[in-house]
PDB file of C-alpha atoms in Angstrom:
ATOM      1  CA  MET A   1      -1.677 -25.998  34.107  1.00 37.00           C
ATOM      2  CA  HIS A   2      -1.773 -26.043  30.675  1.00 41.00           C
ATOM      3  CA  ARG A   3      -0.836 -22.807  28.434  1.00 43.00           C
ATOM      4  CA  GLU A   4      -4.523 -23.115  27.126  1.00 43.00           C
ATOM      5  CA  GLN A   5      -6.225 -23.556  30.411  1.00 42.00           C
ATOM      6  CA  GLU A   6      -4.325 -20.140  31.456  1.00 43.00           C
ATOM      7  CA  GLN A   7      -5.127 -18.792  28.529  1.00 43.00           C
ATOM      8  CA  ARG A   8      -9.055 -19.357  28.996  1.00 44.00           C
ATOM      9  CA  GLN A   9      -8.999 -18.460  32.576  1.00 44.00           C
ATOM     10  CA  GLY A  10      -7.472 -15.003  31.966  1.00 48.00           C
ATOM     11  CA  THR A  11      -9.800 -14.372  29.029  1.00 63.00           C
ATOM     12  CA  LEU A  12     -13.052 -15.597  31.522  1.00 69.00           C
ATOM     13  CA  GLY A  13     -11.131 -13.253  34.220  1.00 72.00           C
ATOM     14  CA  GLN A  14     -10.537 -10.116  32.280  1.00 76.00           C
ATOM     15  CA  LYS A  15     -13.886  -9.918  31.091  1.00 79.00           C
ATOM     16  CA  ILE A  16     -15.712  -9.999  35.090  1.00 81.00           C
ATOM     17  CA  GLU A  17     -12.659  -7.615  35.531  1.00 83.00           C
ATOM     18  CA  ASN A  18     -14.075  -5.102  32.874  1.00 84.00           C
ATOM     19  CA  MET A  19     -17.553  -5.518  34.199  1.00 86.00           C
ATOM     20  CA  LEU A  20     -16.405  -5.457  37.876  1.00 86.00           C
ATOM     21  CA  ALA A  21     -14.610  -1.846  36.662  1.00 87.00           C
ATOM     22  CA  TYR A  22     -17.757  -1.114  34.645  1.00 87.00           C
ATOM     23  CA  ALA A  23     -20.197  -1.345  37.746  1.00 86.00           C
ATOM     24  CA  SER A  24     -17.842   0.294  40.237  1.00 87.00           C
ATOM     25  CA  ARG A  25     -17.929   3.345  37.992  1.00 87.00           C
ATOM     26  CA  ALA A  26     -21.676   3.096  37.420  1.00 84.00           C
ATOM     27  CA  SER A  27     -22.495   3.212  41.180  1.00 83.00           C
ATOM     28  CA  GLY A  28     -19.680   5.403  42.747  1.00 87.00           C
ATOM     29  CA  GLY A  29     -18.796   2.854  45.141  1.00 85.00           C
ATOM     30  CA  GLY A  30     -16.093  -0.080  45.461  1.00 88.00           C
ATOM     31  CA  ILE A  31     -16.429  -3.938  44.190  1.00 88.00           C
ATOM     32  CA  CYS A  32     -14.899  -6.728  44.771  1.00 86.00           C
ATOM     33  CA  ILE A  33     -15.020 -10.554  44.418  1.00 87.00           C
ATOM     34  CA  TYR A  34     -14.222 -13.389  46.723  1.00 84.00           C
ATOM     35  CA  ASP A  35     -12.478 -15.893  44.416  1.00 80.00           C
ATOM     36  CA  LEU A  36     -13.973 -18.973  46.141  1.00 76.00           C
ATOM     37  CA  LYS A  37     -12.810 -21.619  43.219  1.00 68.00           C
ATOM     38  CA  HIS A  38      -9.615 -20.232  42.378  1.00 65.00           C
ATOM     39  CA  LEU A  39     -11.058 -19.971  38.944  1.00 62.00           C
ATOM     40  CA  ILE A  40     -11.377 -16.335  38.123  1.00 67.00           C
ATOM     41  CA  ILE A  41      -8.318 -14.753  39.336  1.00 65.00           C
ATOM     42  CA  THR A  42      -5.425 -16.414  37.986  1.00 55.00           C
ATOM     43  CA  GLY A  43      -1.230 -15.592  37.493  1.00 51.00           C
ATOM     44  CA  SER A  44       0.243 -12.726  38.662  1.00 49.00           C
ATOM     45  CA  PRO A  45      -0.491 -11.124  41.777  1.00 50.00           C
ATOM     46  CA  ASP A  46      -0.964  -7.940  38.708  1.00 55.00           C
ATOM     47  CA  SER A  47      -3.370 -10.205  36.412  1.00 56.00           C
ATOM     48  CA  PHE A  48      -6.323  -8.613  38.924  1.00 64.00           C
ATOM     49  CA  GLN A  49      -6.753  -5.179  39.475  1.00 71.00           C
ATOM     50  CA  ARG A  50      -6.102  -5.064  43.923  1.00 68.00           C
ATOM     51  CA  ASP A  51      -8.991  -2.741  44.583  1.00 70.00           C
ATOM     52  CA  PHE A  52     -11.211  -5.818  42.695  1.00 76.00           C
ATOM     53  CA  ARG A  53      -9.357  -8.706  44.946  1.00 75.00           C
ATOM     54  CA  GLY A  54     -10.594  -7.615  48.472  1.00 77.00           C
ATOM     55  CA  HIS A  55     -12.468  -4.627  50.591  1.00 79.00           C
ATOM     56  CA  TYR A  56      -9.469  -2.406  50.288  1.00 79.00           C
ATOM     57  CA  CYS A  57     -11.323   1.077  50.907  1.00 83.00           C
ATOM     58  CA  GLY A  58      -9.534   3.418  53.618  1.00 85.00           C
ATOM     59  CA  PHE A  59     -12.365   2.124  56.500  1.00 86.00           C
ATOM     60  CA  CYS A  60     -12.178  -1.003  55.771  1.00 85.00           C
ATOM     61  CA  HIS A  61      -8.186  -1.262  55.965  1.00 83.00           C
ATOM     62  CA  MET A  62      -8.376   0.147  59.281  1.00 85.00           C
ATOM     63  CA  VAL A  63     -11.057  -2.242  60.824  1.00 84.00           C
ATOM     64  CA  ARG A  64      -8.813  -5.305  59.502  1.00 83.00           C
ATOM     65  CA  SER A  65      -5.584  -3.596  61.607  1.00 81.00           C
ATOM     66  CA  THR A  66      -5.533  -5.474  64.009  1.00 83.00           C
ATOM     67  CA  PRO A  67      -5.696  -9.103  64.157  1.00 84.00           C
ATOM     68  CA  GLU A  68      -9.106  -9.365  65.996  1.00 85.00           C
ATOM     69  CA  GLY A  69     -10.723  -7.228  63.011  1.00 81.00           C
ATOM     70  CA  ARG A  70      -9.248  -9.422  60.199  1.00 82.00           C
ATOM     71  CA  GLU A  71     -10.688 -12.329  62.164  1.00 84.00           C
ATOM     72  CA  ALA A  72     -14.543 -10.563  62.331  1.00 84.00           C
ATOM     73  CA  CYS A  73     -14.014  -9.280  58.818  1.00 83.00           C
ATOM     74  CA  ILE A  74     -13.413 -12.822  57.744  1.00 82.00           C
ATOM     75  CA  HIS A  75     -15.935 -14.237  59.282  1.00 81.00           C
ATOM     76  CA  SER A  76     -18.378 -11.334  58.007  1.00 82.00           C
ATOM     77  CA  ASP A  77     -17.207 -11.854  54.741  1.00 79.00           C
ATOM     78  CA  VAL A  78     -15.920 -15.212  53.461  1.00 76.00           C
ATOM     79  CA  VAL A  79     -18.162 -17.247  56.288  1.00 81.00           C
ATOM     80  CA  THR A  80     -21.777 -15.711  57.080  1.00 85.00           C
ATOM     81  CA  ALA A  81     -21.847 -13.874  53.476  1.00 85.00           C
ATOM     82  CA  VAL A  82     -20.811 -16.867  51.628  1.00 84.00           C
ATOM     83  CA  SER A  83     -23.489 -18.919  53.899  1.00 85.00           C
ATOM     84  CA  LEU A  84     -25.970 -16.366  52.966  1.00 88.00           C
ATOM     85  CA  GLY A  85     -25.116 -16.911  49.435  1.00 85.00           C
ATOM     86  CA  GLU A  86     -25.733 -20.275  48.788  1.00 84.00           C
ATOM     87  CA  GLU A  87     -29.176 -20.525  50.677  1.00 85.00           C
ATOM     88  CA  TYR A  88     -30.513 -16.822  48.444  1.00 87.00           C
ATOM     89  CA  ARG A  89     -28.196 -18.057  45.143  1.00 87.00           C
ATOM     90  CA  GLU A  90     -29.811 -14.755  44.262  1.00 89.00           C
ATOM     91  CA  PRO A  91     -28.249 -10.749  44.824  1.00 90.00           C
ATOM     92  CA  PHE A  92     -28.899  -9.770  48.550  1.00 91.00           C
ATOM     93  CA  PHE A  93     -28.678  -7.312  50.678  1.00 92.00           C
ATOM     94  CA  HIS A  94     -25.744  -8.060  53.471  1.00 88.00           C
ATOM     95  CA  THR A  95     -24.764  -5.970  56.644  1.00 89.00           C
ATOM     96  CA  CYS A  96     -21.234  -6.851  58.169  1.00 87.00           C
ATOM     97  CA  HIS A  97     -20.073  -6.916  61.651  1.00 87.00           C
ATOM     98  CA  VAL A  98     -19.618  -2.973  61.936  1.00 87.00           C
ATOM     99  CA  GLY A  99     -22.885  -2.243  60.020  1.00 88.00           C
ATOM    100  CA  ILE A 100     -21.266  -1.181  56.510  1.00 88.00           C
ATOM    101  CA  THR A 101     -24.498  -2.736  53.767  1.00 89.00           C
ATOM    102  CA  GLU A 102     -23.528  -4.055  50.666  1.00 90.00           C
ATOM    103  CA  LEU A 103     -25.432  -5.688  48.106  1.00 89.00           C
ATOM    104  CA  VAL A 104     -23.802  -9.317  47.654  1.00 91.00           C
ATOM    105  CA  VAL A 105     -23.909 -11.120  44.217  1.00 90.00           C
ATOM    106  CA  PRO A 106     -23.752 -15.088  44.551  1.00 90.00           C
ATOM    107  CA  VAL A 107     -21.800 -16.203  40.939  1.00 86.00           C
ATOM    108  CA  LEU A 108     -23.590 -19.564  40.361  1.00 83.00           C
ATOM    109  CA  TYR A 109     -22.508 -22.409  38.231  1.00 73.00           C
ATOM    110  CA  GLN A 110     -23.638 -26.195  37.635  1.00 66.00           C
ATOM    111  CA  ASP A 111     -25.482 -24.510  40.859  1.00 70.00           C
ATOM    112  CA  SER A 112     -22.076 -24.580  42.235  1.00 75.00           C
ATOM    113  CA  MET A 113     -21.189 -21.079  44.071  1.00 81.00           C
ATOM    114  CA  ILE A 114     -17.992 -20.221  42.715  1.00 80.00           C
ATOM    115  CA  ALA A 115     -17.087 -16.733  43.781  1.00 84.00           C
ATOM    116  CA  ILE A 116     -18.989 -14.011  45.484  1.00 88.00           C
ATOM    117  CA  ILE A 117     -18.751 -10.375  44.524  1.00 90.00           C
ATOM    118  CA  PHE A 118     -19.215  -7.247  46.896  1.00 91.00           C
ATOM    119  CA  VAL A 119     -21.218  -3.918  45.395  1.00 89.00           C
ATOM    120  CA  GLY A 120     -21.068  -1.242  48.280  1.00 87.00           C
ATOM    121  CA  GLN A 121     -17.944  -0.685  50.116  1.00 85.00           C
ATOM    122  CA  CYS A 122     -20.135   2.876  50.921  1.00 87.00           C
ATOM    123  CA  ARG A 123     -22.772   4.290  53.294  1.00 88.00           C
ATOM    124  CA  LEU A 124     -26.293   3.981  52.384  1.00 90.00           C
ATOM    125  CA  LYS A 125     -28.412   6.946  51.890  1.00 89.00           C
ATOM    126  CA  ASN A 126     -30.028   8.068  54.681  1.00 89.00           C
ATOM    127  CA  GLU A 127     -29.711   4.650  56.713  1.00 89.00           C
ATOM    128  CA  THR A 128     -26.430   4.088  57.735  1.00 88.00           C
ATOM    129  CA  ARG A 129     -25.373   5.833  60.770  1.00 89.00           C
ATOM    130  CA  LEU A 130     -21.971   7.534  61.916  1.00 90.00           C
ATOM    131  CA  GLU A 131     -21.907   6.665  65.218  1.00 89.00           C
ATOM    132  CA  ALA A 132     -23.013   3.353  65.673  1.00 90.00           C
ATOM    133  CA  VAL A 133     -20.637   2.212  62.861  1.00 88.00           C
ATOM    134  CA  VAL A 134     -17.615   4.247  64.519  1.00 88.00           C
ATOM    135  CA  ALA A 135     -18.846   2.163  68.054  1.00 89.00           C
ATOM    136  CA  ASN A 136     -18.852  -1.154  66.334  1.00 87.00           C
ATOM    137  CA  ALA A 137     -15.775  -0.443  64.742  1.00 85.00           C
ATOM    138  CA  ALA A 138     -13.299   1.220  67.222  1.00 86.00           C
ATOM    139  CA  PRO A 139     -12.800  -1.918  69.442  1.00 86.00           C
ATOM    140  CA  TYR A 140     -11.207  -3.616  65.727  1.00 81.00           C
ATOM    141  CA  SER A 141      -8.788  -0.334  64.768  1.00 80.00           C
ATOM    142  CA  GLU A 142      -5.481   0.202  65.722  1.00 77.00           C
ATOM    143  CA  GLN A 143      -6.470   4.026  65.390  1.00 81.00           C
ATOM    144  CA  PRO A 144     -10.267   4.357  66.734  1.00 76.00           C
ATOM    145  CA  GLY A 145      -9.886   8.611  65.945  1.00 82.00           C
ATOM    146  CA  GLN A 146      -9.377   8.079  62.512  1.00 86.00           C
ATOM    147  CA  LEU A 147     -12.297   5.665  61.642  1.00 86.00           C
ATOM    148  CA  ALA A 148     -15.110   8.790  61.497  1.00 89.00           C
ATOM    149  CA  ASP A 149     -13.426  10.477  58.852  1.00 89.00           C
ATOM    150  CA  LEU A 150     -12.661   7.580  57.192  1.00 88.00           C
ATOM    151  CA  PHE A 151     -16.450   6.343  57.555  1.00 87.00           C
ATOM    152  CA  ARG A 152     -16.896  10.694  56.284  1.00 90.00           C
ATOM    153  CA  ASP A 153     -14.890   9.788  53.049  1.00 89.00           C
ATOM    154  CA  LEU A 154     -16.702   6.405  52.119  1.00 88.00           C
ATOM    155  CA  PRO A 155     -19.380   7.236  48.663  1.00 90.00           C
ATOM    156  CA  VAL A 156     -23.565   7.442  49.793  1.00 91.00           C
ATOM    157  CA  ILE A 157     -25.335   5.739  47.654  1.00 89.00           C
ATOM    158  CA  GLU A 158     -28.788   5.281  47.745  1.00 89.00           C
ATOM    159  CA  ARG A 159     -30.525   1.374  48.422  1.00 91.00           C
ATOM    160  CA  PRO A 160     -32.142   1.373  45.123  1.00 91.00           C
ATOM    161  CA  GLN A 161     -28.621   2.613  42.640  1.00 90.00           C
ATOM    162  CA  LEU A 162     -27.063  -0.129  44.178  1.00 89.00           C
ATOM    163  CA  TRP A 163     -29.334  -2.645  44.013  1.00 91.00           C
ATOM    164  CA  ALA A 164     -29.915  -1.614  40.054  1.00 91.00           C
ATOM    165  CA  VAL A 165     -26.255  -1.468  39.803  1.00 89.00           C
ATOM    166  CA  GLY A 166     -25.953  -5.064  41.633  1.00 89.00           C
ATOM    167  CA  MET A 167     -28.753  -6.749  38.923  1.00 91.00           C
ATOM    168  CA  LEU A 168     -26.963  -5.802  35.983  1.00 90.00           C
ATOM    169  CA  LEU A 169     -23.869  -7.272  36.972  1.00 89.00           C
ATOM    170  CA  HIS A 170     -25.706 -10.074  37.922  1.00 90.00           C
ATOM    171  CA  TYR A 171     -27.474 -10.774  34.525  1.00 88.00           C
ATOM    172  CA  ALA A 172     -24.314  -9.928  33.233  1.00 87.00           C
ATOM    173  CA  ILE A 173     -22.115 -11.995  34.605  1.00 84.00           C
ATOM    174  CA  ARG A 174     -25.174 -14.719  33.805  1.00 83.00           C
ATOM    175  CA  GLN A 175     -25.087 -14.098  30.643  1.00 81.00           C
ATOM    176  CA  LEU A 176     -20.914 -14.215  30.257  1.00 79.00           C
ATOM    177  CA  MET A 177     -21.554 -17.513  31.646  1.00 74.00           C
ATOM    178  CA  ASP A 178     -23.992 -18.624  29.335  1.00 70.00           C
ATOM    179  CA  HIS A 179     -22.085 -17.137  26.120  1.00 68.00           C
ATOM    180  CA  GLU A 180     -19.312 -19.482  26.561  1.00 61.00           C
ATOM    181  CA  GLY A 181     -21.082 -22.274  26.311  1.00 54.00           C
ATOM    182  CA  LYS A 182     -21.338 -25.457  29.071  1.00 55.00           C
ATOM    183  CA  ALA A 183     -19.161 -27.287  27.574  1.00 54.00           C
ATOM    184  CA  ALA A 184     -16.298 -25.129  27.443  1.00 54.00           C
ATOM    185  CA  LEU A 185     -16.782 -24.130  30.670  1.00 56.00           C
ATOM    186  CA  GLU A 186     -17.024 -27.583  32.135  1.00 57.00           C
ATOM    187  CA  LEU A 187     -13.636 -27.943  30.118  1.00 55.00           C
ATOM    188  CA  TYR A 188     -12.213 -25.143  31.801  1.00 53.00           C
ATOM    189  CA  PHE A 189     -14.000 -24.878  35.582  1.00 53.00           C
ATOM    190  CA  ASN A 190     -12.668 -28.739  35.260  1.00 53.00           C
ATOM    191  CA  GLY A 191      -9.339 -28.053  34.492  1.00 49.00           C
ATOM    192  CA  GLY A 192      -9.917 -29.991  30.924  1.00 44.00           C
ATOM    193  CA  SER A 193      -6.632 -31.513  29.677  1.00 40.00           C
ATOM    194  CA  HIS A 194      -7.769 -32.565  26.068  1.00 48.00           C
ATOM    195  CA  ASN A 195      -6.747 -29.521  23.592  1.00 65.00           C
ATOM    196  CA  HIS A 196      -8.084 -31.743  20.619  1.00 75.00           C
ATOM    197  CA  VAL A 197     -11.772 -31.457  23.045  1.00 78.00           C
ATOM    198  CA  SER A 198     -11.397 -27.528  23.469  1.00 76.00           C
ATOM    199  CA  GLU A 199     -10.885 -26.748  19.641  1.00 79.00           C
ATOM    200  CA  ALA A 200     -13.749 -29.817  19.149  1.00 84.00           C
ATOM    201  CA  VAL A 201     -16.155 -27.456  21.620  1.00 83.00           C
ATOM    202  CA  ARG A 202     -14.787 -24.004  20.007  1.00 81.00           C
ATOM    203  CA  PHE A 203     -15.483 -24.869  15.976  1.00 85.00           C
ATOM    204  CA  ILE A 204     -18.713 -26.095  17.676  1.00 88.00           C
ATOM    205  CA  GLU A 205     -19.758 -22.779  18.511  1.00 85.00           C
ATOM    206  CA  ALA A 206     -18.746 -21.148  15.824  1.00 84.00           C
ATOM    207  CA  HIS A 207     -20.017 -23.200  13.142  1.00 87.00           C
ATOM    208  CA  TYR A 208     -23.286 -24.530  14.887  1.00 88.00           C
ATOM    209  CA  LEU A 209     -25.573 -22.886  12.540  1.00 85.00           C
ATOM    210  CA  GLU A 210     -23.968 -23.714   9.006  1.00 86.00           C
ATOM    211  CA  GLY A 211     -25.408 -27.763   9.417  1.00 85.00           C
ATOM    212  CA  ILE A 212     -21.767 -29.178  10.205  1.00 90.00           C
ATOM    213  CA  THR A 213     -21.891 -32.598  11.269  1.00 91.00           C
ATOM    214  CA  ALA A 214     -19.745 -35.176  13.394  1.00 90.00           C
ATOM    215  CA  GLY A 215     -17.640 -35.171   9.652  1.00 89.00           C
ATOM    216  CA  ASP A 216     -16.667 -31.809   9.353  1.00 89.00           C
ATOM    217  CA  VAL A 217     -15.270 -31.506  13.079  1.00 89.00           C
ATOM    218  CA  VAL A 218     -13.548 -34.239  12.492  1.00 86.00           C
ATOM    219  CA  GLU A 219     -11.913 -33.040   9.256  1.00 85.00           C
ATOM    220  CA  LYS A 220     -11.262 -29.706  10.483  1.00 82.00           C
ATOM    221  CA  LEU A 221      -8.759 -31.231  13.271  1.00 78.00           C
ATOM    222  CA  HIS A 222      -7.344 -33.842  10.984  1.00 77.00           C
ATOM    223  CA  LEU A 223      -8.608 -37.137  13.512  1.00 75.00           C
ATOM    224  CA  ASN A 224      -9.728 -40.396  13.548  1.00 77.00           C
ATOM    225  CA  ARG A 225     -13.104 -40.635  14.251  1.00 80.00           C
ATOM    226  CA  SER A 226     -13.230 -42.989  16.844  1.00 81.00           C
ATOM    227  CA  TYR A 227     -10.367 -41.427  18.750  1.00 77.00           C
ATOM    228  CA  LEU A 228     -11.877 -37.998  18.785  1.00 81.00           C
ATOM    229  CA  SER A 229     -15.085 -39.582  19.703  1.00 83.00           C
ATOM    230  CA  ARG A 230     -13.691 -41.558  23.180  1.00 81.00           C
ATOM    231  CA  LEU A 231     -11.833 -38.156  24.079  1.00 78.00           C
ATOM    232  CA  PHE A 232     -15.346 -35.839  23.626  1.00 80.00           C
ATOM    233  CA  LYS A 233     -17.290 -38.660  25.446  1.00 79.00           C
ATOM    234  CA  SER A 234     -14.825 -38.786  28.265  1.00 73.00           C
ATOM    235  CA  SER A 235     -14.749 -35.281  28.516  1.00 71.00           C
ATOM    236  CA  VAL A 236     -18.261 -33.963  27.589  1.00 74.00           C
ATOM    237  CA  GLY A 237     -20.227 -36.897  28.738  1.00 77.00           C
ATOM    238  CA  ARG A 238     -22.024 -36.155  24.770  1.00 83.00           C
ATOM    239  CA  SER A 239     -20.757 -37.777  21.474  1.00 87.00           C
ATOM    240  CA  VAL A 240     -20.157 -35.187  19.004  1.00 90.00           C
ATOM    241  CA  THR A 241     -23.490 -35.612  17.280  1.00 91.00           C
ATOM    242  CA  GLY A 242     -24.418 -34.842  20.618  1.00 90.00           C
ATOM    243  CA  HIS A 243     -23.333 -31.925  21.464  1.00 90.00           C
ATOM    244  CA  ILE A 244     -23.920 -30.338  18.388  1.00 92.00           C
ATOM    245  CA  ASN A 245     -27.090 -31.200  18.848  1.00 92.00           C
ATOM    246  CA  TRP A 246     -27.208 -29.618  22.362  1.00 91.00           C
ATOM    247  CA  VAL A 247     -25.900 -26.759  21.421  1.00 90.00           C
ATOM    248  CA  ARG A 248     -28.734 -26.019  18.649  1.00 92.00           C
ATOM    249  CA  VAL A 249     -31.089 -26.576  20.834  1.00 93.00           C
ATOM    250  CA  GLN A 250     -29.534 -24.054  23.408  1.00 89.00           C
ATOM    251  CA  LYS A 251     -29.881 -21.724  20.330  1.00 90.00           C
ATOM    252  CA  ALA A 252     -32.644 -22.744  19.612  1.00 92.00           C
ATOM    253  CA  LYS A 253     -34.957 -22.093  23.612  1.00 91.00           C
ATOM    254  CA  SER A 254     -33.341 -18.528  23.296  1.00 88.00           C
ATOM    255  CA  LEU A 255     -35.257 -17.414  20.051  1.00 91.00           C
ATOM    256  CA  LEU A 256     -38.555 -19.652  21.308  1.00 91.00           C
ATOM    257  CA  ALA A 257     -38.674 -17.940  24.803  1.00 89.00           C
ATOM    258  CA  ARG A 258     -38.320 -14.121  23.228  1.00 86.00           C
ATOM    259  CA  THR A 259     -39.611 -13.908  20.085  1.00 90.00           C
ATOM    260  CA  ASN A 260     -42.557 -15.306  17.738  1.00 89.00           C
ATOM    261  CA  ILE A 261     -39.938 -16.422  14.945  1.00 92.00           C
ATOM    262  CA  PRO A 262     -41.947 -19.404  13.332  1.00 93.00           C
ATOM    263  CA  ILE A 263     -40.298 -22.438  14.606  1.00 93.00           C
ATOM    264  CA  SER A 264     -39.634 -23.798  10.953  1.00 92.00           C
ATOM    265  CA  SER A 265     -37.814 -20.753  10.308  1.00 93.00           C
ATOM    266  CA  ILE A 266     -35.481 -21.096  13.886  1.00 94.00           C
ATOM    267  CA  ALA A 267     -34.974 -24.641  12.898  1.00 93.00           C
ATOM    268  CA  ILE A 268     -33.534 -23.705   9.929  1.00 92.00           C
ATOM    269  CA  ASN A 269     -31.396 -21.135  11.358  1.00 91.00           C
ATOM    270  CA  VAL A 270     -29.968 -22.897  14.210  1.00 92.00           C
ATOM    271  CA  GLY A 271     -28.417 -25.352  12.145  1.00 91.00           C
ATOM    272  CA  PHE A 272     -31.630 -28.040  11.746  1.00 92.00           C
ATOM    273  CA  MET A 273     -32.254 -28.610   7.756  1.00 88.00           C
ATOM    274  CA  ASP A 274     -34.957 -30.937   8.708  1.00 90.00           C
ATOM    275  CA  GLN A 275     -37.705 -29.334  10.851  1.00 91.00           C
ATOM    276  CA  ASN A 276     -38.905 -33.090  12.269  1.00 93.00           C
ATOM    277  CA  TYR A 277     -35.529 -34.078  13.269  1.00 93.00           C
ATOM    278  CA  PHE A 278     -35.455 -30.960  14.658  1.00 94.00           C
ATOM    279  CA  THR A 279     -38.466 -31.213  16.487  1.00 94.00           C
ATOM    280  CA  ARG A 280     -37.006 -35.059  17.310  1.00 94.00           C
ATOM    281  CA  GLN A 281     -33.925 -33.822  18.797  1.00 93.00           C
ATOM    282  CA  PHE A 282     -35.647 -30.781  20.785  1.00 94.00           C
ATOM    283  CA  SER A 283     -38.072 -33.145  22.352  1.00 94.00           C
ATOM    284  CA  LYS A 284     -35.497 -35.577  23.516  1.00 92.00           C
ATOM    285  CA  LEU A 285     -33.414 -33.345  25.311  1.00 90.00           C
ATOM    286  CA  GLU A 286     -36.056 -31.207  27.114  1.00 91.00           C
ATOM    287  CA  GLY A 287     -39.119 -33.880  27.768  1.00 92.00           C
ATOM    288  CA  CYS A 288     -41.358 -31.148  25.299  1.00 93.00           C
ATOM    289  CA  SER A 289     -41.595 -30.107  21.962  1.00 93.00           C
ATOM    290  CA  PRO A 290     -40.404 -26.274  20.458  1.00 93.00           C
ATOM    291  CA  GLY A 291     -43.909 -25.313  20.847  1.00 92.00           C
ATOM    292  CA  GLU A 292     -44.570 -26.557  24.140  1.00 92.00           C
ATOM    293  CA  TYR A 293     -41.774 -24.659  25.061  1.00 91.00           C
ATOM    294  CA  ARG A 294     -42.849 -21.741  23.693  1.00 91.00           C
ATOM    295  CA  LYS A 295     -45.746 -21.653  25.540  1.00 89.00           C
ATOM    296  CA  ARG A 296     -44.523 -22.838  28.572  1.00 86.00           C
ATOM    297  CA  SER A 297     -42.072 -19.943  28.447  1.00 79.00           C
ATOM    298  CA  SER A 298     -42.954 -16.928  27.109  1.00 65.00           C
ATOM    299  CA  GLY A 299     -46.337 -17.499  26.291  1.00 51.00           C
ATOM    300  CA  HIS A 300     -45.908 -17.283  22.553  1.00 47.00           C
ATOM    301  CA  THR A 301     -47.842 -18.715  20.314  1.00 46.00           C
ATOM    302  CA  GLY A 302     -46.087 -20.156  16.830  1.00 46.00           C
ATOM    303  CA  ASN A 303     -46.230 -22.086  13.472  1.00 48.00           C
TER     304      ASN A 303
END
């Protein structure tokens, strides 16, 4: 694996680990992520906090203490929850085989579920019953007499609080994916090895609003224009100019949907010096004009 890709993975993984830590503190419960594609948790075993790698609370650890218990947990979490995540595509509540309920947050990229996050390892207030859970878990445990005490050690969380924390985590991770930039994520998730393309993507993301052109990118990287064009087209699926316009249109879409800023001002402030050219490129990429997009997405009226 190339050092640049490792650094990118480490950066993304660290940001997600921080989000999990904040969400855990806010909820008071346990949170873990199952990295289905091995794209987030990378490097040495110490590169991602152990508690976030799986269900490591005392109660869950006890239930998994036998081969039968471990197999049942894997089926409940990795098989059943992942299958439900593929169906829901949004956060949902899931009760495991012994009766512990958590909020499950699917992590999607390019319509593929790359990870799944469990928010909980807790007792839902006025819902999760000791007798039922202990009875369900006893056949899987080497020391069933300890299950009641371990159950009582689980934090008590109200269902609305668990939902709220899970949804904040859901939107935060989705925003992180958007912030990383589509092309950069394509390179990251597909294991892109073209350092020059990665550098070009980062340069465009940092300077798109300055009116840069493909020539500026080539000059910055000190490369032959046709050489970079071939690399870029192969890795990203667009020309350098096409990607610059794509980035600008994505930024414009966000402003059109959430503000009343005049379209002429938006065009300039995402790097299009000519409003007519902005309208043509926007329509080409989105299938509608900027004004039509604003009306459809937010009900705003623009100039």
